[in-house]
Short mmCIF file of N, CA and C and ligand atoms in Angstrom, two decimals:
data_model
loop_
_atom_site.label_atom_id
_atom_site.label_comp_id
_atom_site.label_asym_id
_atom_site.label_seq_id
_atom_site.Cartn_x
_atom_site.Cartn_y
_atom_site.Cartn_z
N MET A 1 124.56 94.36 122.46
CA MET A 1 124.43 95.33 121.37
C MET A 1 125.84 95.71 120.97
N ARG A 2 126.15 95.57 119.71
CA ARG A 2 127.54 95.72 119.28
C ARG A 2 127.60 96.23 117.84
N ARG A 3 128.82 96.60 117.42
CA ARG A 3 129.03 96.95 116.01
C ARG A 3 128.90 95.69 115.15
N TRP A 4 128.76 95.92 113.86
CA TRP A 4 128.47 94.83 112.93
C TRP A 4 129.73 94.07 112.54
N ARG A 5 129.56 92.75 112.28
CA ARG A 5 130.64 91.88 111.83
C ARG A 5 130.27 91.29 110.48
N ASP A 6 131.30 90.87 109.72
CA ASP A 6 131.04 90.29 108.40
C ASP A 6 130.04 89.14 108.47
N GLU A 7 130.14 88.33 109.52
CA GLU A 7 129.28 87.14 109.59
C GLU A 7 127.82 87.47 109.89
N ASP A 8 127.52 88.75 110.16
CA ASP A 8 126.11 89.14 110.38
C ASP A 8 125.33 89.19 109.06
N LEU A 9 126.05 89.31 107.94
CA LEU A 9 125.33 89.51 106.66
C LEU A 9 124.38 88.36 106.35
N ASP A 10 124.82 87.11 106.54
CA ASP A 10 123.94 85.98 106.19
C ASP A 10 122.63 86.02 106.98
N PRO A 11 122.68 86.07 108.31
CA PRO A 11 121.39 86.12 109.03
C PRO A 11 120.63 87.42 108.81
N PHE A 12 121.34 88.53 108.54
CA PHE A 12 120.63 89.79 108.29
C PHE A 12 119.91 89.72 106.94
N ALA A 13 120.59 89.19 105.92
CA ALA A 13 119.95 89.04 104.61
C ALA A 13 118.74 88.11 104.73
N ALA A 14 118.86 87.08 105.55
CA ALA A 14 117.74 86.13 105.70
C ALA A 14 116.53 86.81 106.34
N LEU A 15 116.74 87.61 107.36
CA LEU A 15 115.57 88.24 108.00
C LEU A 15 114.99 89.34 107.13
N ASN A 16 115.82 90.01 106.36
CA ASN A 16 115.32 91.05 105.46
C ASN A 16 114.60 90.47 104.23
N ALA A 17 114.80 89.16 104.01
CA ALA A 17 114.12 88.49 102.90
C ALA A 17 112.85 87.77 103.37
N ASP A 18 112.57 87.87 104.67
CA ASP A 18 111.42 87.16 105.25
C ASP A 18 110.17 88.05 105.17
N PRO A 19 109.15 87.63 104.42
CA PRO A 19 107.94 88.46 104.28
C PRO A 19 107.26 88.77 105.61
N ALA A 20 107.41 87.89 106.61
CA ALA A 20 106.78 88.16 107.91
C ALA A 20 107.48 89.33 108.59
N VAL A 21 108.80 89.36 108.54
CA VAL A 21 109.56 90.46 109.15
C VAL A 21 109.28 91.76 108.40
N MET A 22 109.11 91.67 107.08
CA MET A 22 108.98 92.85 106.24
C MET A 22 107.52 93.20 105.92
N GLU A 23 106.60 92.63 106.70
CA GLU A 23 105.17 92.84 106.43
C GLU A 23 104.81 94.33 106.34
N HIS A 24 105.45 95.16 107.15
CA HIS A 24 105.07 96.57 107.18
C HIS A 24 106.03 97.45 106.39
N PHE A 25 106.79 96.82 105.50
CA PHE A 25 107.64 97.55 104.56
C PHE A 25 107.12 97.28 103.15
N GLN A 26 107.58 98.09 102.20
CA GLN A 26 107.01 97.95 100.86
C GLN A 26 107.47 96.68 100.17
N LYS A 27 108.65 96.19 100.52
CA LYS A 27 109.13 94.95 99.89
C LYS A 27 110.23 94.33 100.74
N VAL A 28 110.48 93.05 100.50
CA VAL A 28 111.62 92.41 101.15
C VAL A 28 112.90 92.91 100.49
N MET A 29 114.06 92.60 101.10
CA MET A 29 115.33 93.12 100.59
C MET A 29 116.17 91.98 100.01
N THR A 30 116.92 92.30 98.96
CA THR A 30 117.88 91.34 98.42
C THR A 30 119.13 91.32 99.32
N ARG A 31 119.98 90.34 99.11
CA ARG A 31 121.23 90.25 99.87
C ARG A 31 122.08 91.51 99.64
N GLU A 32 122.11 91.98 98.39
CA GLU A 32 122.90 93.18 98.08
C GLU A 32 122.34 94.39 98.83
N GLU A 33 121.03 94.50 98.88
CA GLU A 33 120.42 95.62 99.62
C GLU A 33 120.75 95.52 101.11
N SER A 34 120.75 94.30 101.64
CA SER A 34 121.10 94.13 103.06
C SER A 34 122.55 94.54 103.31
N ALA A 35 123.43 94.15 102.39
CA ALA A 35 124.85 94.51 102.54
C ALA A 35 125.02 96.03 102.49
N GLY A 36 124.29 96.68 101.60
CA GLY A 36 124.35 98.14 101.50
C GLY A 36 123.80 98.81 102.75
N PHE A 37 122.78 98.20 103.33
CA PHE A 37 122.18 98.73 104.56
C PHE A 37 123.22 98.67 105.70
N ILE A 38 123.92 97.54 105.81
CA ILE A 38 124.96 97.43 106.86
C ILE A 38 126.02 98.52 106.64
N ASP A 39 126.41 98.74 105.40
CA ASP A 39 127.42 99.78 105.12
C ASP A 39 126.92 101.14 105.60
N ARG A 40 125.64 101.44 105.35
CA ARG A 40 125.11 102.75 105.76
C ARG A 40 125.02 102.84 107.28
N ILE A 41 124.65 101.72 107.92
CA ILE A 41 124.60 101.72 109.40
C ILE A 41 126.00 101.98 109.96
N GLU A 42 126.98 101.27 109.43
CA GLU A 42 128.34 101.44 109.95
C GLU A 42 128.86 102.86 109.68
N ALA A 43 128.46 103.44 108.56
CA ALA A 43 128.86 104.83 108.27
C ALA A 43 128.28 105.78 109.31
N GLU A 44 127.04 105.51 109.75
CA GLU A 44 126.43 106.36 110.77
C GLU A 44 127.19 106.21 112.10
N PHE A 45 127.61 104.99 112.43
CA PHE A 45 128.43 104.80 113.63
C PHE A 45 129.72 105.62 113.54
N GLU A 46 130.35 105.59 112.38
CA GLU A 46 131.61 106.33 112.21
C GLU A 46 131.39 107.82 112.38
N GLU A 47 130.26 108.30 111.87
CA GLU A 47 130.00 109.74 111.90
C GLU A 47 129.47 110.20 113.26
N CYS A 48 128.58 109.42 113.86
CA CYS A 48 127.87 109.87 115.07
C CYS A 48 128.33 109.18 116.35
N GLY A 49 128.92 108.01 116.23
CA GLY A 49 129.27 107.24 117.42
C GLY A 49 128.13 106.36 117.88
N TRP A 50 127.04 106.36 117.15
CA TRP A 50 125.91 105.48 117.45
C TRP A 50 125.18 105.15 116.15
N GLY A 51 124.25 104.22 116.24
CA GLY A 51 123.51 103.80 115.05
C GLY A 51 122.62 102.63 115.42
N PHE A 52 122.25 101.82 114.43
CA PHE A 52 121.50 100.60 114.71
C PHE A 52 122.51 99.52 115.11
N TRP A 53 122.53 99.16 116.40
CA TRP A 53 123.46 98.13 116.86
C TRP A 53 123.01 96.75 116.40
N ALA A 54 123.97 95.91 116.03
CA ALA A 54 123.68 94.48 115.87
C ALA A 54 123.40 93.92 117.26
N VAL A 55 122.40 93.06 117.35
CA VAL A 55 122.00 92.52 118.66
C VAL A 55 122.28 91.02 118.70
N GLU A 56 122.95 90.60 119.76
CA GLU A 56 123.13 89.17 119.98
C GLU A 56 122.60 88.81 121.36
N VAL A 57 122.28 87.55 121.53
CA VAL A 57 121.74 87.09 122.81
C VAL A 57 122.89 86.51 123.63
N GLU A 58 123.02 87.00 124.86
CA GLU A 58 124.08 86.50 125.72
C GLU A 58 123.92 84.99 125.87
N ASP A 59 124.99 84.26 125.62
CA ASP A 59 124.98 82.79 125.69
C ASP A 59 123.93 82.20 124.74
N GLY A 60 123.64 82.92 123.66
CA GLY A 60 122.64 82.42 122.71
C GLY A 60 123.01 82.78 121.29
N ALA A 61 122.00 83.14 120.49
CA ALA A 61 122.22 83.43 119.07
C ALA A 61 123.20 84.59 118.89
N PRO A 62 124.19 84.44 118.01
CA PRO A 62 125.20 85.48 117.82
C PRO A 62 124.68 86.72 117.09
N PHE A 63 123.52 86.62 116.42
CA PHE A 63 122.94 87.77 115.74
C PHE A 63 121.44 87.54 115.60
N ILE A 64 120.62 88.45 116.13
CA ILE A 64 119.16 88.29 115.99
C ILE A 64 118.50 89.45 115.26
N GLY A 65 119.27 90.50 114.95
CA GLY A 65 118.69 91.65 114.26
C GLY A 65 119.35 92.93 114.76
N PHE A 66 118.64 94.06 114.61
CA PHE A 66 119.22 95.32 115.09
C PHE A 66 118.22 96.09 115.94
N VAL A 67 118.78 96.89 116.83
CA VAL A 67 118.03 97.88 117.61
C VAL A 67 118.96 99.06 117.80
N GLY A 68 118.44 100.28 117.64
CA GLY A 68 119.33 101.41 117.87
C GLY A 68 118.76 102.73 117.42
N LEU A 69 119.69 103.64 117.18
CA LEU A 69 119.35 105.03 116.91
C LEU A 69 119.71 105.38 115.47
N HIS A 70 118.93 106.29 114.89
CA HIS A 70 119.14 106.62 113.48
C HIS A 70 118.65 108.04 113.21
N ARG A 71 119.43 108.78 112.45
CA ARG A 71 118.96 110.12 112.03
C ARG A 71 117.92 109.94 110.95
N VAL A 72 116.72 110.42 111.20
CA VAL A 72 115.65 110.26 110.22
C VAL A 72 115.98 111.13 109.00
N PRO A 73 116.00 110.51 107.81
CA PRO A 73 116.43 111.27 106.63
C PRO A 73 115.38 112.19 106.04
N PHE A 74 114.33 112.48 106.79
CA PHE A 74 113.32 113.45 106.34
C PHE A 74 112.78 114.12 107.60
N GLN A 75 111.99 115.16 107.44
CA GLN A 75 111.52 115.90 108.60
C GLN A 75 110.24 115.30 109.17
N VAL A 76 110.17 115.20 110.48
CA VAL A 76 108.94 114.79 111.15
C VAL A 76 108.43 116.02 111.87
N LYS A 77 107.25 116.47 111.51
CA LYS A 77 106.68 117.69 112.07
C LYS A 77 107.69 118.85 111.98
N SER A 78 108.19 119.05 110.80
CA SER A 78 109.09 120.16 110.44
C SER A 78 110.33 120.28 111.32
N SER A 79 110.81 119.17 111.86
CA SER A 79 112.12 119.24 112.51
C SER A 79 112.89 117.96 112.22
N THR A 80 114.21 118.06 112.27
CA THR A 80 115.00 116.85 112.09
C THR A 80 114.84 115.99 113.33
N ALA A 81 114.98 114.70 113.18
CA ALA A 81 114.67 113.82 114.30
C ALA A 81 115.64 112.65 114.35
N ILE A 82 115.78 112.11 115.54
CA ILE A 82 116.52 110.87 115.74
C ILE A 82 115.53 109.84 116.26
N GLU A 83 115.50 108.71 115.60
CA GLU A 83 114.54 107.68 115.99
C GLU A 83 115.23 106.54 116.71
N VAL A 84 114.46 105.85 117.55
CA VAL A 84 114.89 104.55 118.04
C VAL A 84 114.08 103.53 117.25
N GLY A 85 114.78 102.54 116.69
CA GLY A 85 114.12 101.58 115.81
C GLY A 85 114.64 100.17 116.02
N TRP A 86 113.96 99.19 115.42
CA TRP A 86 114.26 97.78 115.68
C TRP A 86 113.79 96.90 114.55
N ARG A 87 114.48 95.79 114.38
CA ARG A 87 114.07 94.75 113.42
C ARG A 87 114.75 93.45 113.85
N LEU A 88 113.96 92.47 114.22
CA LEU A 88 114.51 91.19 114.69
C LEU A 88 114.01 90.05 113.82
N ALA A 89 114.80 88.98 113.71
CA ALA A 89 114.34 87.76 113.04
C ALA A 89 113.13 87.21 113.80
N GLN A 90 112.17 86.69 113.04
CA GLN A 90 110.89 86.32 113.66
C GLN A 90 111.05 85.29 114.77
N GLU A 91 112.01 84.38 114.63
CA GLU A 91 112.15 83.34 115.67
C GLU A 91 112.61 83.93 117.00
N HIS A 92 112.98 85.20 116.99
CA HIS A 92 113.41 85.83 118.25
C HIS A 92 112.40 86.87 118.76
N TRP A 93 111.23 86.88 118.18
CA TRP A 93 110.17 87.73 118.73
C TRP A 93 109.59 87.05 119.98
N GLY A 94 109.00 87.86 120.83
CA GLY A 94 108.28 87.29 121.97
C GLY A 94 109.12 87.04 123.21
N HIS A 95 110.35 87.54 123.23
CA HIS A 95 111.23 87.35 124.40
C HIS A 95 111.59 88.65 125.10
N GLY A 96 111.09 89.76 124.59
CA GLY A 96 111.43 91.03 125.20
C GLY A 96 112.78 91.59 124.78
N TYR A 97 113.40 90.98 123.77
CA TYR A 97 114.73 91.46 123.36
C TYR A 97 114.68 92.88 122.79
N ALA A 98 113.65 93.18 121.98
CA ALA A 98 113.57 94.52 121.39
C ALA A 98 113.38 95.57 122.49
N THR A 99 112.53 95.25 123.45
CA THR A 99 112.28 96.19 124.55
C THR A 99 113.55 96.42 125.35
N GLU A 100 114.24 95.35 125.71
CA GLU A 100 115.46 95.47 126.52
C GLU A 100 116.51 96.31 125.78
N ALA A 101 116.70 96.00 124.51
CA ALA A 101 117.73 96.71 123.74
C ALA A 101 117.33 98.16 123.47
N ALA A 102 116.03 98.39 123.25
CA ALA A 102 115.57 99.76 122.98
C ALA A 102 115.75 100.64 124.21
N GLU A 103 115.48 100.08 125.39
CA GLU A 103 115.70 100.86 126.62
C GLU A 103 117.16 101.26 126.74
N ARG A 104 118.04 100.33 126.42
CA ARG A 104 119.48 100.62 126.50
C ARG A 104 119.89 101.67 125.46
N ALA A 105 119.33 101.55 124.27
CA ALA A 105 119.66 102.50 123.20
C ALA A 105 119.23 103.91 123.58
N VAL A 106 118.03 104.02 124.15
CA VAL A 106 117.50 105.33 124.54
C VAL A 106 118.34 105.92 125.68
N ARG A 107 118.67 105.08 126.65
CA ARG A 107 119.54 105.53 127.76
C ARG A 107 120.85 106.08 127.21
N PHE A 108 121.43 105.31 126.28
CA PHE A 108 122.69 105.73 125.67
C PHE A 108 122.50 107.07 124.97
N GLY A 109 121.42 107.18 124.21
CA GLY A 109 121.19 108.39 123.44
C GLY A 109 121.10 109.62 124.33
N TYR A 110 120.34 109.51 125.41
CA TYR A 110 120.13 110.67 126.28
C TYR A 110 121.33 110.90 127.21
N ASP A 111 121.81 109.82 127.86
CA ASP A 111 122.79 109.99 128.93
C ASP A 111 124.23 110.06 128.42
N GLU A 112 124.52 109.34 127.34
CA GLU A 112 125.91 109.29 126.88
C GLU A 112 126.13 110.10 125.61
N ALA A 113 125.16 110.10 124.70
CA ALA A 113 125.34 110.85 123.46
C ALA A 113 124.79 112.28 123.57
N GLY A 114 124.04 112.57 124.64
CA GLY A 114 123.55 113.93 124.85
C GLY A 114 122.46 114.36 123.89
N LEU A 115 121.71 113.41 123.36
CA LEU A 115 120.62 113.78 122.44
C LEU A 115 119.50 114.46 123.21
N LEU A 116 118.82 115.39 122.57
CA LEU A 116 117.75 116.14 123.24
C LEU A 116 116.40 115.46 123.10
N GLU A 117 116.17 114.80 121.98
CA GLU A 117 114.91 114.09 121.82
C GLU A 117 115.09 112.87 120.93
N ILE A 118 114.46 111.78 121.34
CA ILE A 118 114.43 110.56 120.54
C ILE A 118 112.96 110.21 120.35
N LEU A 119 112.57 109.98 119.10
CA LEU A 119 111.18 109.59 118.86
C LEU A 119 111.15 108.28 118.10
N SER A 120 109.97 107.79 117.86
CA SER A 120 109.83 106.56 117.11
C SER A 120 108.53 106.63 116.32
N PHE A 121 108.47 105.93 115.20
CA PHE A 121 107.25 105.99 114.38
C PHE A 121 107.08 104.70 113.62
N THR A 122 105.85 104.45 113.25
CA THR A 122 105.55 103.24 112.49
C THR A 122 104.19 103.37 111.84
N ASN A 123 103.88 102.41 110.98
CA ASN A 123 102.54 102.32 110.43
C ASN A 123 101.60 101.84 111.54
N PRO A 124 100.38 102.38 111.66
CA PRO A 124 99.51 101.99 112.77
C PRO A 124 99.23 100.48 112.83
N ALA A 125 99.29 99.79 111.69
CA ALA A 125 99.01 98.35 111.70
C ALA A 125 100.17 97.54 112.30
N ASN A 126 101.31 98.17 112.49
CA ASN A 126 102.47 97.46 113.04
C ASN A 126 102.39 97.46 114.57
N VAL A 127 101.43 96.70 115.07
CA VAL A 127 101.12 96.72 116.50
C VAL A 127 102.33 96.27 117.33
N ARG A 128 103.02 95.23 116.87
CA ARG A 128 104.18 94.76 117.63
C ARG A 128 105.20 95.87 117.82
N SER A 129 105.35 96.72 116.82
CA SER A 129 106.34 97.79 116.93
C SER A 129 105.87 98.87 117.91
N TRP A 130 104.61 99.32 117.78
CA TRP A 130 104.22 100.39 118.72
C TRP A 130 104.03 99.88 120.13
N LYS A 131 103.85 98.56 120.28
CA LYS A 131 103.83 98.00 121.64
C LYS A 131 105.22 98.15 122.30
N VAL A 132 106.27 97.98 121.51
CA VAL A 132 107.62 98.20 122.07
C VAL A 132 107.74 99.65 122.53
N MET A 133 107.25 100.58 121.69
CA MET A 133 107.31 102.00 122.05
C MET A 133 106.61 102.24 123.39
N GLU A 134 105.44 101.63 123.55
CA GLU A 134 104.70 101.82 124.80
C GLU A 134 105.42 101.15 125.97
N ARG A 135 106.01 99.97 125.72
CA ARG A 135 106.72 99.28 126.81
C ARG A 135 107.90 100.09 127.33
N ILE A 136 108.53 100.87 126.47
CA ILE A 136 109.70 101.63 126.93
C ILE A 136 109.30 103.02 127.43
N GLY A 137 107.99 103.26 127.53
CA GLY A 137 107.53 104.50 128.16
C GLY A 137 107.21 105.64 127.22
N MET A 138 107.18 105.36 125.92
CA MET A 138 106.81 106.42 124.97
C MET A 138 105.29 106.53 124.90
N VAL A 139 104.82 107.70 124.50
CA VAL A 139 103.38 107.89 124.35
C VAL A 139 103.09 108.42 122.94
N ARG A 140 101.95 108.01 122.44
CA ARG A 140 101.57 108.41 121.08
C ARG A 140 101.28 109.90 121.03
N ASP A 141 101.77 110.56 119.99
CA ASP A 141 101.54 112.00 119.81
C ASP A 141 100.76 112.20 118.51
N PRO A 142 99.43 112.14 118.60
CA PRO A 142 98.62 112.19 117.37
C PRO A 142 98.85 113.46 116.56
N SER A 143 99.30 114.54 117.22
CA SER A 143 99.51 115.77 116.47
C SER A 143 100.70 115.65 115.51
N SER A 144 101.50 114.59 115.67
CA SER A 144 102.66 114.42 114.79
C SER A 144 102.44 113.37 113.70
N ASN A 145 101.24 112.81 113.61
CA ASN A 145 100.97 111.84 112.53
C ASN A 145 101.47 112.40 111.20
N PHE A 146 102.04 111.53 110.37
CA PHE A 146 102.52 112.04 109.07
C PHE A 146 102.43 110.96 108.01
N GLU A 147 102.56 111.38 106.78
CA GLU A 147 102.57 110.45 105.66
C GLU A 147 104.02 110.25 105.25
N HIS A 148 104.45 108.98 105.21
CA HIS A 148 105.87 108.70 104.95
C HIS A 148 106.24 109.15 103.53
N PRO A 149 107.27 110.01 103.42
CA PRO A 149 107.58 110.55 102.10
C PRO A 149 108.11 109.52 101.11
N ASN A 150 108.60 108.37 101.61
CA ASN A 150 109.15 107.36 100.70
C ASN A 150 108.11 106.31 100.28
N VAL A 151 106.86 106.50 100.74
CA VAL A 151 105.80 105.55 100.38
C VAL A 151 104.84 106.26 99.43
N PRO A 152 104.48 105.63 98.31
CA PRO A 152 103.63 106.31 97.33
C PRO A 152 102.29 106.75 97.93
N VAL A 153 101.79 107.87 97.44
CA VAL A 153 100.47 108.37 97.87
C VAL A 153 99.43 107.29 97.58
N GLY A 154 98.55 107.05 98.57
CA GLY A 154 97.49 106.06 98.40
C GLY A 154 97.88 104.66 98.87
N HIS A 155 99.18 104.43 99.11
CA HIS A 155 99.64 103.11 99.58
C HIS A 155 99.22 102.91 101.03
N HIS A 156 98.83 101.68 101.39
CA HIS A 156 98.31 101.46 102.76
C HIS A 156 99.38 101.64 103.84
N LEU A 157 100.65 101.65 103.46
CA LEU A 157 101.72 101.83 104.47
C LEU A 157 102.15 103.28 104.63
N ARG A 158 101.46 104.19 103.95
CA ARG A 158 101.93 105.59 103.97
C ARG A 158 101.66 106.29 105.31
N ASP A 159 100.52 105.98 105.94
CA ASP A 159 100.19 106.63 107.21
C ASP A 159 101.15 106.21 108.31
N HIS A 160 101.63 107.17 109.08
CA HIS A 160 102.53 106.86 110.20
C HIS A 160 102.09 107.56 111.48
N ILE A 161 102.25 106.84 112.58
CA ILE A 161 102.01 107.41 113.91
C ILE A 161 103.37 107.62 114.58
N VAL A 162 103.41 108.59 115.48
CA VAL A 162 104.67 108.99 116.13
C VAL A 162 104.54 108.81 117.64
N TYR A 163 105.57 108.28 118.24
CA TYR A 163 105.63 108.16 119.70
C TYR A 163 106.80 108.99 120.22
N ARG A 164 106.58 109.63 121.38
CA ARG A 164 107.63 110.45 122.02
C ARG A 164 107.66 110.10 123.51
N PHE A 165 108.72 110.51 124.16
CA PHE A 165 108.75 110.43 125.62
C PHE A 165 108.00 111.64 126.17
N PRO A 166 107.27 111.46 127.26
CA PRO A 166 106.51 112.59 127.81
C PRO A 166 107.43 113.73 128.19
N GLU A 167 106.91 114.93 128.06
CA GLU A 167 107.72 116.11 128.37
C GLU A 167 107.88 116.24 129.89
N ARG A 168 109.07 116.59 130.34
CA ARG A 168 109.31 116.78 131.77
C ARG A 168 109.29 118.26 132.10
N PRO A 169 109.27 118.61 133.38
CA PRO A 169 109.21 120.02 133.76
C PRO A 169 110.36 120.84 133.18
N ASP A 170 111.52 120.22 132.95
CA ASP A 170 112.64 120.97 132.40
C ASP A 170 112.54 121.12 130.88
N GLY A 171 111.43 120.65 130.31
CA GLY A 171 111.21 120.84 128.88
C GLY A 171 111.82 119.75 128.02
N LEU A 172 112.61 118.86 128.64
CA LEU A 172 113.22 117.79 127.86
C LEU A 172 112.30 116.58 127.82
N ARG A 173 112.37 115.87 126.72
CA ARG A 173 111.57 114.64 126.61
C ARG A 173 112.51 113.47 126.86
N ARG A 174 112.40 112.86 128.01
CA ARG A 174 113.25 111.74 128.37
C ARG A 174 112.47 110.74 129.19
N PRO A 175 112.92 109.47 129.20
CA PRO A 175 112.27 108.52 130.09
C PRO A 175 112.50 108.94 131.53
N ASN A 176 111.54 108.67 132.43
CA ASN A 176 111.71 109.07 133.82
C ASN A 176 112.65 108.12 134.55
C1 LIG B 1 108.80 95.04 116.17
C2 LIG B 1 109.53 93.84 116.76
C3 LIG B 1 111.00 94.14 116.99
C4 LIG B 1 108.85 93.49 118.09
O1 LIG B 1 109.37 92.28 118.58
P1 LIG B 1 108.72 91.63 119.89
O2 LIG B 1 109.47 90.40 120.18
O3 LIG B 1 107.25 91.59 119.75
O4 LIG B 1 109.02 92.76 120.99
P2 LIG B 1 109.76 92.61 122.37
O5 LIG B 1 111.15 92.18 122.15
O6 LIG B 1 109.52 93.85 123.11
O7 LIG B 1 109.01 91.39 123.05
C5 LIG B 1 107.70 91.54 123.54
C6 LIG B 1 107.07 90.17 123.69
O8 LIG B 1 107.93 89.36 124.48
C7 LIG B 1 107.27 89.01 125.70
N1 LIG B 1 108.28 89.03 126.75
C8 LIG B 1 108.86 87.94 127.28
N2 LIG B 1 109.77 88.31 128.17
C9 LIG B 1 109.78 89.66 128.21
C10 LIG B 1 110.51 90.61 128.95
N3 LIG B 1 111.44 90.23 129.84
N4 LIG B 1 110.30 91.92 128.72
C11 LIG B 1 109.38 92.32 127.82
N5 LIG B 1 108.65 91.45 127.10
C12 LIG B 1 108.84 90.13 127.30
C13 LIG B 1 106.17 90.03 125.85
O9 LIG B 1 105.13 89.52 126.64
C14 LIG B 1 105.75 90.20 124.41
O10 LIG B 1 105.05 89.05 124.04
P3 LIG B 1 103.79 89.05 123.03
O11 LIG B 1 104.37 89.08 121.68
O12 LIG B 1 103.14 87.75 123.32
O13 LIG B 1 102.96 90.24 123.39
C15 LIG B 1 109.40 92.62 115.80
O14 LIG B 1 108.05 92.27 115.65
C16 LIG B 1 110.01 92.88 114.43
O15 LIG B 1 111.22 92.78 114.23
N6 LIG B 1 109.13 93.19 113.44
C17 LIG B 1 109.56 93.36 112.06
C18 LIG B 1 110.38 94.62 111.80
C19 LIG B 1 109.56 95.86 112.10
O16 LIG B 1 108.39 95.96 111.74
N7 LIG B 1 110.24 96.81 112.74
C20 LIG B 1 109.63 98.06 113.13
C21 LIG B 1 109.47 98.99 112.01
S1 LIG B 1 108.71 100.50 112.53
#
């Protein structure tokens, strides 16, 4: 998991243009949109010291997608939130890379960045995504279900489910 490099743009634009990867988003992304996304990710790193890390496979593919932390730009259950999120090229699904990287991102968020809560959310049909949430120890919080503010009313992708880490006796939500 590392900061982004110029040579990541080609494979990132390719995965963002893949309808299979973008099945649960409203549309695929152009190369320019992918470049702008990298700029925003890097800006978050500069500001916060963390963000969506570029992911490479040790002794393997130099770039397979991103996994990391992001300040949610809208309120989830009337509070600001930091999410753990992921997006990998389809040829790299099925190896546990998202799970491995997400565990590391969450550890970093809690232990090194001092975050108090990290949550995750997705459309209920995005089973692969919420399976990652469950694999890293998050549990679904139905009381936090919400309608995504950037998705038009009535669109099938508007409904979102939220996953959190279970609450501990000290009141913090962290992996055990
Ligand atoms: C969501 C996404 C990252 C999940 O990828 P994934 O490869 O299914 O997830 P993981 O990396 O955790 O891998 C789990 C799979 O690898 C297998 N696996 C192999 N080795 C493993 C290991 N050491 N540890 C965990 N899983 C392992 C698991 O059995 C599972 O296989 P399955 O698909 O047959 O059930 C991917 O589907 C994606 O990029 N989707 C498009 C973007 C997207 O929707 N992002 C989320 C928006 S909310």
